[in-house]
Amino acid sequence: MHALFREFDWRNPARIPAIYHVQPPHSVLAILLADEDGNVRAEAETYLSTLSSHERLEVLMAASSAKAE
């Protein structure tokens, strides 16, 4: 599990430190959650399930583009 998951309660977005609320939405989180292939790690499933389908797509797209850079 990523160290940030131990430190913060990602299931409660109000408790995520402001530094992780960046534009594009969720991009820092997406980078942290993505492995080398751009797949979302298993521990992210709980957090992602709290998002709307549009927000979930943003996370996955940000993860994909971050790994492509």
mmCIF file with all atom_site columns, N, CA and C in Angstrom:
data_model
loop_
_atom_site.group_PDB
_atom_site.id
_atom_site.type_symbol
_atom_site.label_atom_id
_atom_site.label_alt_id
_atom_site.label_comp_id
_atom_site.label_asym_id
_atom_site.label_entity_id
_atom_site.label_seq_id
_atom_site.pdbx_PDB_ins_code
_atom_site.Cartn_x
_atom_site.Cartn_y
_atom_site.Cartn_z
_atom_site.occupancy
_atom_site.B_iso_or_equiv
_atom_site.pdbx_formal_charge
_atom_site.auth_seq_id
_atom_site.auth_comp_id
_atom_site.auth_asym_id
_atom_site.auth_atom_id
_atom_site.pdbx_PDB_model_num
ATOM 1   N N  . MET A 1 1  ? 0.851   -1.189 0.000   1.00 0.00 ? 1  MET A N  1
ATOM 2   C CA . MET A 1 1  ? 0.000   0.000  0.000   1.00 0.00 ? 1  MET A CA 1
ATOM 3   C C  . MET A 1 1  ? 0.887   1.241  0.000   1.00 0.00 ? 1  MET A C  1
ATOM 4   N N  . HIS A 1 2  ? 0.516   2.211  -0.794  1.00 0.00 ? 2  HIS A N  1
ATOM 5   C CA . HIS A 1 2  ? 1.280   3.444  -0.879  1.00 0.00 ? 2  HIS A CA 1
ATOM 6   C C  . HIS A 1 2  ? 1.244   4.174  0.459   1.00 0.00 ? 2  HIS A C  1
ATOM 7   N N  . ALA A 1 3  ? 2.358   4.794  0.825   1.00 0.00 ? 3  ALA A N  1
ATOM 8   C CA . ALA A 1 3  ? 2.462   5.483  2.109   1.00 0.00 ? 3  ALA A CA 1
ATOM 9   C C  . ALA A 1 3  ? 1.360   6.517  2.310   1.00 0.00 ? 3  ALA A C  1
ATOM 10  N N  . LEU A 1 4  ? 0.944   7.197  1.247   1.00 0.00 ? 4  LEU A N  1
ATOM 11  C CA . LEU A 1 4  ? -0.100  8.214  1.391   1.00 0.00 ? 4  LEU A CA 1
ATOM 12  C C  . LEU A 1 4  ? -1.440  7.611  1.782   1.00 0.00 ? 4  LEU A C  1
ATOM 13  N N  . PHE A 1 5  ? -1.658  6.350  1.421   1.00 0.00 ? 5  PHE A N  1
ATOM 14  C CA . PHE A 1 5  ? -2.912  5.712  1.823   1.00 0.00 ? 5  PHE A CA 1
ATOM 15  C C  . PHE A 1 5  ? -2.921  5.436  3.311   1.00 0.00 ? 5  PHE A C  1
ATOM 16  N N  . ARG A 1 6  ? -1.750  5.195  3.872   1.00 0.00 ? 6  ARG A N  1
ATOM 17  C CA . ARG A 1 6  ? -1.687  4.979  5.317   1.00 0.00 ? 6  ARG A CA 1
ATOM 18  C C  . ARG A 1 6  ? -1.862  6.299  6.061   1.00 0.00 ? 6  ARG A C  1
ATOM 19  N N  . GLU A 1 7  ? -1.364  7.383  5.470   1.00 0.00 ? 7  GLU A N  1
ATOM 20  C CA . GLU A 1 7  ? -1.374  8.672  6.144   1.00 0.00 ? 7  GLU A CA 1
ATOM 21  C C  . GLU A 1 7  ? -2.723  9.393  6.069   1.00 0.00 ? 7  GLU A C  1
ATOM 22  N N  . PHE A 1 8  ? -3.436  9.249  4.965   1.00 0.00 ? 8  PHE A N  1
ATOM 23  C CA . PHE A 1 8  ? -4.683  9.983  4.779   1.00 0.00 ? 8  PHE A CA 1
ATOM 24  C C  . PHE A 1 8  ? -5.854  9.045  4.557   1.00 0.00 ? 8  PHE A C  1
ATOM 25  N N  . ASP A 1 9  ? -7.036  9.502  4.909   1.00 0.00 ? 9  ASP A N  1
ATOM 26  C CA . ASP A 1 9  ? -8.254  8.735  4.651   1.00 0.00 ? 9  ASP A CA 1
ATOM 27  C C  . ASP A 1 9  ? -8.789  9.167  3.293   1.00 0.00 ? 9  ASP A C  1
ATOM 28  N N  . TRP A 1 10 ? -8.401  8.443  2.245   1.00 0.00 ? 10 TRP A N  1
ATOM 29  C CA . TRP A 1 10 ? -8.773  8.821  0.883   1.00 0.00 ? 10 TRP A CA 1
ATOM 30  C C  . TRP A 1 10 ? -10.251 8.627  0.607   1.00 0.00 ? 10 TRP A C  1
ATOM 31  N N  . ARG A 1 11 ? -10.933 7.878  1.471   1.00 0.00 ? 11 ARG A N  1
ATOM 32  C CA . ARG A 1 11 ? -12.371 7.685  1.274   1.00 0.00 ? 11 ARG A CA 1
ATOM 33  C C  . ARG A 1 11 ? -13.150 8.940  1.637   1.00 0.00 ? 11 ARG A C  1
ATOM 34  N N  . ASN A 1 12 ? -12.491 9.862  2.336   1.00 0.00 ? 12 ASN A N  1
ATOM 35  C CA . ASN A 1 12 ? -13.140 11.095 2.767   1.00 0.00 ? 12 ASN A CA 1
ATOM 36  C C  . ASN A 1 12 ? -12.415 12.270 2.109   1.00 0.00 ? 12 ASN A C  1
ATOM 37  N N  . PRO A 1 13 ? -12.852 12.702 0.914   1.00 0.00 ? 13 PRO A N  1
ATOM 38  C CA . PRO A 1 13 ? -12.149 13.771 0.191   1.00 0.00 ? 13 PRO A CA 1
ATOM 39  C C  . PRO A 1 13 ? -11.956 15.046 0.992   1.00 0.00 ? 13 PRO A C  1
ATOM 40  N N  . ALA A 1 14 ? -12.824 15.320 1.949   1.00 0.00 ? 14 ALA A N  1
ATOM 41  C CA . ALA A 1 14 ? -12.683 16.525 2.753   1.00 0.00 ? 14 ALA A CA 1
ATOM 42  C C  . ALA A 1 14 ? -11.425 16.469 3.622   1.00 0.00 ? 14 ALA A C  1
ATOM 43  N N  . ARG A 1 15 ? -10.917 15.279 3.866   1.00 0.00 ? 15 ARG A N  1
ATOM 44  C CA . ARG A 1 15 ? -9.733  15.130 4.709   1.00 0.00 ? 15 ARG A CA 1
ATOM 45  C C  . ARG A 1 15 ? -8.444  15.021 3.911   1.00 0.00 ? 15 ARG A C  1
ATOM 46  N N  . ILE A 1 16 ? -8.533  15.058 2.582   1.00 0.00 ? 16 ILE A N  1
ATOM 47  C CA . ILE A 1 16 ? -7.333  15.010 1.758   1.00 0.00 ? 16 ILE A CA 1
ATOM 48  C C  . ILE A 1 16 ? -6.701  16.400 1.788   1.00 0.00 ? 16 ILE A C  1
ATOM 49  N N  . PRO A 1 17 ? -5.416  16.501 2.095   1.00 0.00 ? 17 PRO A N  1
ATOM 50  C CA . PRO A 1 17 ? -4.772  17.814 2.166   1.00 0.00 ? 17 PRO A CA 1
ATOM 51  C C  . PRO A 1 17 ? -4.934  18.599 0.873   1.00 0.00 ? 17 PRO A C  1
ATOM 52  N N  . ALA A 1 18 ? -5.059  19.899 1.010   1.00 0.00 ? 18 ALA A N  1
ATOM 53  C CA . ALA A 1 18 ? -5.325  20.765 -0.133  1.00 0.00 ? 18 ALA A CA 1
ATOM 54  C C  . ALA A 1 18 ? -4.273  20.641 -1.226  1.00 0.00 ? 18 ALA A C  1
ATOM 55  N N  . ILE A 1 19 ? -3.037  20.321 -0.859  1.00 0.00 ? 19 ILE A N  1
ATOM 56  C CA . ILE A 1 19 ? -1.986  20.223 -1.870  1.00 0.00 ? 19 ILE A CA 1
ATOM 57  C C  . ILE A 1 19 ? -2.289  19.145 -2.908  1.00 0.00 ? 19 ILE A C  1
ATOM 58  N N  . TYR A 1 20 ? -3.118  18.170 -2.547  1.00 0.00 ? 20 TYR A N  1
ATOM 59  C CA . TYR A 1 20 ? -3.451  17.106 -3.486  1.00 0.00 ? 20 TYR A CA 1
ATOM 60  C C  . TYR A 1 20 ? -4.685  17.433 -4.330  1.00 0.00 ? 20 TYR A C  1
ATOM 61  N N  . HIS A 1 21 ? -5.315  18.575 -4.058  1.00 0.00 ? 21 HIS A N  1
ATOM 62  C CA . HIS A 1 21 ? -6.453  19.015 -4.866  1.00 0.00 ? 21 HIS A CA 1
ATOM 63  C C  . HIS A 1 21 ? -5.903  19.968 -5.925  1.00 0.00 ? 21 HIS A C  1
ATOM 64  N N  . VAL A 1 22 ? -5.544  19.428 -7.056  1.00 0.00 ? 22 VAL A N  1
ATOM 65  C CA . VAL A 1 22 ? -4.882  20.215 -8.094  1.00 0.00 ? 22 VAL A CA 1
ATOM 66  C C  . VAL A 1 22 ? -5.645  20.086 -9.400  1.00 0.00 ? 22 VAL A C  1
ATOM 67  N N  . GLN A 1 23 ? -5.286  20.916 -10.366 1.00 0.00 ? 23 GLN A N  1
ATOM 68  C CA . GLN A 1 23 ? -5.855  20.819 -11.708 1.00 0.00 ? 23 GLN A CA 1
ATOM 69  C C  . GLN A 1 23 ? -4.847  20.155 -12.614 1.00 0.00 ? 23 GLN A C  1
ATOM 70  N N  . PRO A 1 24 ? -5.210  19.261 -13.487 1.00 0.00 ? 24 PRO A N  1
ATOM 71  C CA . PRO A 1 24 ? -6.542  18.716 -13.644 1.00 0.00 ? 24 PRO A CA 1
ATOM 72  C C  . PRO A 1 24 ? -6.953  17.895 -12.426 1.00 0.00 ? 24 PRO A C  1
ATOM 73  N N  . PRO A 1 25 ? -8.241  17.785 -12.199 1.00 0.00 ? 25 PRO A N  1
ATOM 74  C CA . PRO A 1 25 ? -8.715  17.122 -10.985 1.00 0.00 ? 25 PRO A CA 1
ATOM 75  C C  . PRO A 1 25 ? -8.095  15.747 -10.795 1.00 0.00 ? 25 PRO A C  1
ATOM 76  N N  . HIS A 1 26 ? -7.652  15.497 -9.589  1.00 0.00 ? 26 HIS A N  1
ATOM 77  C CA . HIS A 1 26 ? -7.158  14.184 -9.162  1.00 0.00 ? 26 HIS A CA 1
ATOM 78  C C  . HIS A 1 26 ? -5.859  13.750 -9.838  1.00 0.00 ? 26 HIS A C  1
ATOM 79  N N  . SER A 1 27 ? -5.167  14.656 -10.542 1.00 0.00 ? 27 SER A N  1
ATOM 80  C CA . SER A 1 27 ? -3.997  14.196 -11.291 1.00 0.00 ? 27 SER A CA 1
ATOM 81  C C  . SER A 1 27 ? -2.878  13.699 -10.389 1.00 0.00 ? 27 SER A C  1
ATOM 82  N N  . VAL A 1 28 ? -2.617  14.384 -9.272  1.00 0.00 ? 28 VAL A N  1
ATOM 83  C CA . VAL A 1 28 ? -1.573  13.914 -8.360  1.00 0.00 ? 28 VAL A CA 1
ATOM 84  C C  . VAL A 1 28 ? -1.958  12.562 -7.798  1.00 0.00 ? 28 VAL A C  1
ATOM 85  N N  . LEU A 1 29 ? -3.195  12.418 -7.394  1.00 0.00 ? 29 LEU A N  1
ATOM 86  C CA . LEU A 1 29 ? -3.669  11.143 -6.872  1.00 0.00 ? 29 LEU A CA 1
ATOM 87  C C  . LEU A 1 29 ? -3.548  10.060 -7.931  1.00 0.00 ? 29 LEU A C  1
ATOM 88  N N  . ALA A 1 30 ? -3.896  10.380 -9.154  1.00 0.00 ? 30 ALA A N  1
ATOM 89  C CA . ALA A 1 30 ? -3.813  9.403  -10.234 1.00 0.00 ? 30 ALA A CA 1
ATOM 90  C C  . ALA A 1 30 ? -2.381  8.924  -10.441 1.00 0.00 ? 30 ALA A C  1
ATOM 91  N N  . ILE A 1 31 ? -1.449  9.845  -10.362 1.00 0.00 ? 31 ILE A N  1
ATOM 92  C CA . ILE A 1 31 ? -0.045  9.478  -10.524 1.00 0.00 ? 31 ILE A CA 1
ATOM 93  C C  . ILE A 1 31 ? 0.387   8.536  -9.406  1.00 0.00 ? 31 ILE A C  1
ATOM 94  N N  . LEU A 1 32 ? -0.049  8.835  -8.194  1.00 0.00 ? 32 LEU A N  1
ATOM 95  C CA . LEU A 1 32 ? 0.309   7.993  -7.061  1.00 0.00 ? 32 LEU A CA 1
ATOM 96  C C  . LEU A 1 32 ? -0.302  6.601  -7.158  1.00 0.00 ? 32 LEU A C  1
ATOM 97  N N  . LEU A 1 33 ? -1.471  6.523  -7.762  1.00 0.00 ? 33 LEU A N  1
ATOM 98  C CA . LEU A 1 33 ? -2.191  5.254  -7.802  1.00 0.00 ? 33 LEU A CA 1
ATOM 99  C C  . LEU A 1 33 ? -1.799  4.375  -8.973  1.00 0.00 ? 33 LEU A C  1
ATOM 100 N N  . ALA A 1 34 ? -1.221  4.959  -9.992  1.00 0.00 ? 34 ALA A N  1
ATOM 101 C CA . ALA A 1 34 ? -0.972  4.194  -11.209 1.00 0.00 ? 34 ALA A CA 1
ATOM 102 C C  . ALA A 1 34 ? 0.351   3.440  -11.128 1.00 0.00 ? 34 ALA A C  1
ATOM 103 N N  . ASP A 1 35 ? 0.341   2.229  -11.632 1.00 0.00 ? 35 ASP A N  1
ATOM 104 C CA . ASP A 1 35 ? 1.595   1.495  -11.743 1.00 0.00 ? 35 ASP A CA 1
ATOM 105 C C  . ASP A 1 35 ? 2.236   1.812  -13.085 1.00 0.00 ? 35 ASP A C  1
ATOM 106 N N  . GLU A 1 36 ? 3.307   1.125  -13.422 1.00 0.00 ? 36 GLU A N  1
ATOM 107 C CA . GLU A 1 36 ? 4.040   1.438  -14.646 1.00 0.00 ? 36 GLU A CA 1
ATOM 108 C C  . GLU A 1 36 ? 3.200   1.267  -15.906 1.00 0.00 ? 36 GLU A C  1
ATOM 109 N N  . ASP A 1 37 ? 2.189   0.439  -15.859 1.00 0.00 ? 37 ASP A N  1
ATOM 110 C CA . ASP A 1 37 ? 1.333   0.219  -17.016 1.00 0.00 ? 37 ASP A CA 1
ATOM 111 C C  . ASP A 1 37 ? 0.110   1.125  -17.026 1.00 0.00 ? 37 ASP A C  1
ATOM 112 N N  . GLY A 1 38 ? 0.005   2.039  -16.046 1.00 0.00 ? 38 GLY A N  1
ATOM 113 C CA . GLY A 1 38 ? -1.143  2.925  -15.981 1.00 0.00 ? 38 GLY A CA 1
ATOM 114 C C  . GLY A 1 38 ? -2.373  2.269  -15.368 1.00 0.00 ? 38 GLY A C  1
ATOM 115 N N  . ASN A 1 39 ? -2.205  1.082  -14.810 1.00 0.00 ? 39 ASN A N  1
ATOM 116 C CA . ASN A 1 39 ? -3.325  0.410  -14.158 1.00 0.00 ? 39 ASN A CA 1
ATOM 117 C C  . ASN A 1 39 ? -3.481  0.937  -12.736 1.00 0.00 ? 39 ASN A C  1
ATOM 118 N N  . VAL A 1 40 ? -4.708  1.066  -12.296 1.00 0.00 ? 40 VAL A N  1
ATOM 119 C CA . VAL A 1 40 ? -4.954  1.578  -10.957 1.00 0.00 ? 40 VAL A CA 1
ATOM 120 C C  . VAL A 1 40 ? -4.744  0.448  -9.947  1.00 0.00 ? 40 VAL A C  1
ATOM 121 N N  . ARG A 1 41 ? -3.992  0.746  -8.891  1.00 0.00 ? 41 ARG A N  1
ATOM 122 C CA . ARG A 1 41 ? -3.690  -0.245 -7.874  1.00 0.00 ? 41 ARG A CA 1
ATOM 123 C C  . ARG A 1 41 ? -4.940  -0.661 -7.114  1.00 0.00 ? 41 ARG A C  1
ATOM 124 N N  . ALA A 1 42 ? -4.899  -1.858 -6.599  1.00 0.00 ? 42 ALA A N  1
ATOM 125 C CA . ALA A 1 42 ? -6.057  -2.424 -5.913  1.00 0.00 ? 42 ALA A CA 1
ATOM 126 C C  . ALA A 1 42 ? -6.509  -1.567 -4.736  1.00 0.00 ? 42 ALA A C  1
ATOM 127 N N  . GLU A 1 43 ? -5.578  -0.940 -4.022  1.00 0.00 ? 43 GLU A N  1
ATOM 128 C CA . GLU A 1 43 ? -5.985  -0.157 -2.853  1.00 0.00 ? 43 GLU A CA 1
ATOM 129 C C  . GLU A 1 43 ? -6.748  1.108  -3.216  1.00 0.00 ? 43 GLU A C  1
ATOM 130 N N  . ALA A 1 44 ? -6.768  1.470  -4.494  1.00 0.00 ? 44 ALA A N  1
ATOM 131 C CA . ALA A 1 44 ? -7.496  2.657  -4.933  1.00 0.00 ? 44 ALA A CA 1
ATOM 132 C C  . ALA A 1 44 ? -8.969  2.376  -5.180  1.00 0.00 ? 44 ALA A C  1
ATOM 133 N N  . GLU A 1 45 ? -9.350  1.110  -5.226  1.00 0.00 ? 45 GLU A N  1
ATOM 134 C CA . GLU A 1 45 ? -10.724 0.775  -5.586  1.00 0.00 ? 45 GLU A CA 1
ATOM 135 C C  . GLU A 1 45 ? -11.760 1.420  -4.665  1.00 0.00 ? 45 GLU A C  1
ATOM 136 N N  . THR A 1 46 ? -11.496 1.451  -3.368  1.00 0.00 ? 46 THR A N  1
ATOM 137 C CA . THR A 1 46 ? -12.454 2.047  -2.439  1.00 0.00 ? 46 THR A CA 1
ATOM 138 C C  . THR A 1 46 ? -12.638 3.525  -2.739  1.00 0.00 ? 46 THR A C  1
ATOM 139 N N  . TYR A 1 47 ? -11.525 4.226  -2.945  1.00 0.00 ? 47 TYR A N  1
ATOM 140 C CA . TYR A 1 47 ? -11.605 5.654  -3.256  1.00 0.00 ? 47 TYR A CA 1
ATOM 141 C C  . TYR A 1 47 ? -12.336 5.875  -4.577  1.00 0.00 ? 47 TYR A C  1
ATOM 142 N N  . LEU A 1 48 ? -11.958 5.117  -5.603  1.00 0.00 ? 48 LEU A N  1
ATOM 143 C CA . LEU A 1 48 ? -12.572 5.312  -6.912  1.00 0.00 ? 48 LEU A CA 1
ATOM 144 C C  . LEU A 1 48 ? -14.066 5.036  -6.893  1.00 0.00 ? 48 LEU A C  1
ATOM 145 N N  . SER A 1 49 ? -14.489 4.129  -6.034  1.00 0.00 ? 49 SER A N  1
ATOM 146 C CA . SER A 1 49 ? -15.914 3.805  -5.977  1.00 0.00 ? 49 SER A CA 1
ATOM 147 C C  . SER A 1 49 ? -16.739 4.963  -5.426  1.00 0.00 ? 49 SER A C  1
ATOM 148 N N  . THR A 1 50 ? -16.085 5.935  -4.774  1.00 0.00 ? 50 THR A N  1
ATOM 149 C CA . THR A 1 50 ? -16.805 7.099  -4.247  1.00 0.00 ? 50 THR A CA 1
ATOM 150 C C  . THR A 1 50 ? -16.965 8.198  -5.295  1.00 0.00 ? 50 THR A C  1
ATOM 151 N N  . LEU A 1 51 ? -16.281 8.051  -6.423  1.00 0.00 ? 51 LEU A N  1
ATOM 152 C CA . LEU A 1 51 ? -16.307 9.083  -7.456  1.00 0.00 ? 51 LEU A CA 1
ATOM 153 C C  . LEU A 1 51 ? -17.434 8.838  -8.456  1.00 0.00 ? 51 LEU A C  1
ATOM 154 N N  . SER A 1 52 ? -17.831 9.904  -9.109  1.00 0.00 ? 52 SER A N  1
ATOM 155 C CA . SER A 1 52 ? -18.777 9.756  -10.211 1.00 0.00 ? 52 SER A CA 1
ATOM 156 C C  . SER A 1 52 ? -18.038 9.114  -11.380 1.00 0.00 ? 52 SER A C  1
ATOM 157 N N  . SER A 1 53 ? -18.753 8.621  -12.363 1.00 0.00 ? 53 SER A N  1
ATOM 158 C CA . SER A 1 53 ? -18.091 7.985  -13.513 1.00 0.00 ? 53 SER A CA 1
ATOM 159 C C  . SER A 1 53 ? -17.202 8.989  -14.245 1.00 0.00 ? 53 SER A C  1
ATOM 160 N N  . HIS A 1 54 ? -17.615 10.247 -14.294 1.00 0.00 ? 54 HIS A N  1
ATOM 161 C CA . HIS A 1 54 ? -16.809 11.281 -14.951 1.00 0.00 ? 54 HIS A CA 1
ATOM 162 C C  . HIS A 1 54 ? -15.502 11.506 -14.184 1.00 0.00 ? 54 HIS A C  1
ATOM 163 N N  . GLU A 1 55 ? -15.584 11.610 -12.856 1.00 0.00 ? 55 GLU A N  1
ATOM 164 C CA . GLU A 1 55 ? -14.377 11.797 -12.042 1.00 0.00 ? 55 GLU A CA 1
ATOM 165 C C  . GLU A 1 55 ? -13.452 10.592 -12.155 1.00 0.00 ? 55 GLU A C  1
ATOM 166 N N  . ARG A 1 56 ? -14.035 9.407  -12.160 1.00 0.00 ? 56 ARG A N  1
ATOM 167 C CA . ARG A 1 56 ? -13.237 8.181  -12.289 1.00 0.00 ? 56 ARG A CA 1
ATOM 168 C C  . ARG A 1 56 ? -12.485 8.183  -13.621 1.00 0.00 ? 56 ARG A C  1
ATOM 169 N N  . LEU A 1 57 ? -13.153 8.601  -14.678 1.00 0.00 ? 57 LEU A N  1
ATOM 170 C CA . LEU A 1 57 ? -12.511 8.680  -15.991 1.00 0.00 ? 57 LEU A CA 1
ATOM 171 C C  . LEU A 1 57 ? -11.360 9.685  -15.957 1.00 0.00 ? 57 LEU A C  1
ATOM 172 N N  . GLU A 1 58 ? -11.544 10.819 -15.286 1.00 0.00 ? 58 GLU A N  1
ATOM 173 C CA . GLU A 1 58 ? -10.472 11.813 -15.175 1.00 0.00 ? 58 GLU A CA 1
ATOM 174 C C  . GLU A 1 58 ? -9.253  11.225 -14.480 1.00 0.00 ? 58 GLU A C  1
ATOM 175 N N  . VAL A 1 59 ? -9.487  10.454 -13.418 1.00 0.00 ? 59 VAL A N  1
ATOM 176 C CA . VAL A 1 59 ? -8.380  9.831  -12.699 1.00 0.00 ? 59 VAL A CA 1
ATOM 177 C C  . VAL A 1 59 ? -7.625  8.875  -13.619 1.00 0.00 ? 59 VAL A C  1
ATOM 178 N N  . LEU A 1 60 ? -8.351  8.034  -14.315 1.00 0.00 ? 60 LEU A N  1
ATOM 179 C CA . LEU A 1 60 ? -7.714  7.050  -15.188 1.00 0.00 ? 60 LEU A CA 1
ATOM 180 C C  . LEU A 1 60 ? -6.981  7.713  -16.349 1.00 0.00 ? 60 LEU A C  1
ATOM 181 N N  . MET A 1 61 ? -7.567  8.767  -16.907 1.00 0.00 ? 61 MET A N  1
ATOM 182 C CA . MET A 1 61 ? -6.914  9.475  -18.008 1.00 0.00 ? 61 MET A CA 1
ATOM 183 C C  . MET A 1 61 ? -5.655  10.183 -17.521 1.00 0.00 ? 61 MET A C  1
ATOM 184 N N  . ALA A 1 62 ? -5.720  10.791 -16.340 1.00 0.00 ? 62 ALA A N  1
ATOM 185 C CA . ALA A 1 62 ? -4.546  11.475 -15.787 1.00 0.00 ? 62 ALA A CA 1
ATOM 186 C C  . ALA A 1 62 ? -3.436  10.473 -15.503 1.00 0.00 ? 62 ALA A C  1
ATOM 187 N N  . ALA A 1 63 ? -3.802  9.305  -14.999 1.00 0.00 ? 63 ALA A N  1
ATOM 188 C CA . ALA A 1 63 ? -2.803  8.269  -14.733 1.00 0.00 ? 63 ALA A CA 1
ATOM 189 C C  . ALA A 1 63 ? -2.145  7.824  -16.028 1.00 0.00 ? 63 ALA A C  1
ATOM 190 N N  . SER A 1 64 ? -2.952  7.645  -17.030 1.00 0.00 ? 64 SER A N  1
ATOM 191 C CA . SER A 1 64 ? -2.443  7.195  -18.324 1.00 0.00 ? 64 SER A CA 1
ATOM 192 C C  . SER A 1 64 ? -1.511  8.232  -18.935 1.00 0.00 ? 64 SER A C  1
ATOM 193 N N  . SER A 1 65 ? -1.918  9.491  -18.928 1.00 0.00 ? 65 SER A N  1
ATOM 194 C CA . SER A 1 65 ? -1.093  10.534 -19.544 1.00 0.00 ? 65 SER A CA 1
ATOM 195 C C  . SER A 1 65 ? 0.164   10.800 -18.724 1.00 0.00 ? 65 SER A C  1
ATOM 196 N N  . ALA A 1 66 ? 0.085   10.656 -17.402 1.00 0.00 ? 66 ALA A N  1
ATOM 197 C CA . ALA A 1 66 ? 1.261   10.866 -16.551 1.00 0.00 ? 66 ALA A CA 1
ATOM 198 C C  . ALA A 1 66 ? 2.323   9.818  -16.838 1.00 0.00 ? 66 ALA A C  1
ATOM 199 N N  . LYS A 1 67 ? 1.899   8.612  -17.090 1.00 0.00 ? 67 LYS A N  1
ATOM 200 C CA . LYS A 1 67 ? 2.852   7.541  -17.375 1.00 0.00 ? 67 LYS A CA 1
ATOM 201 C C  . LYS A 1 67 ? 3.421   7.668  -18.781 1.00 0.00 ? 67 LYS A C  1
ATOM 202 N N  . ALA A 1 68 ? 2.708   8.352  -19.670 1.00 0.00 ? 68 ALA A N  1
ATOM 203 C CA . ALA A 1 68 ? 3.179   8.508  -21.045 1.00 0.00 ? 68 ALA A CA 1
ATOM 204 C C  . ALA A 1 68 ? 4.258   9.585  -21.153 1.00 0.00 ? 68 ALA A C  1
ATOM 205 N N  . GLU A 1 69 ? 4.298   10.493 -20.167 1.00 0.00 ? 69 GLU A N  1
ATOM 206 C CA . GLU A 1 69 ? 5.256   11.613 -20.215 1.00 0.00 ? 69 GLU A CA 1
ATOM 207 C C  . GLU A 1 69 ? 6.661   11.179 -19.873 1.00 0.00 ? 69 GLU A C  1
#
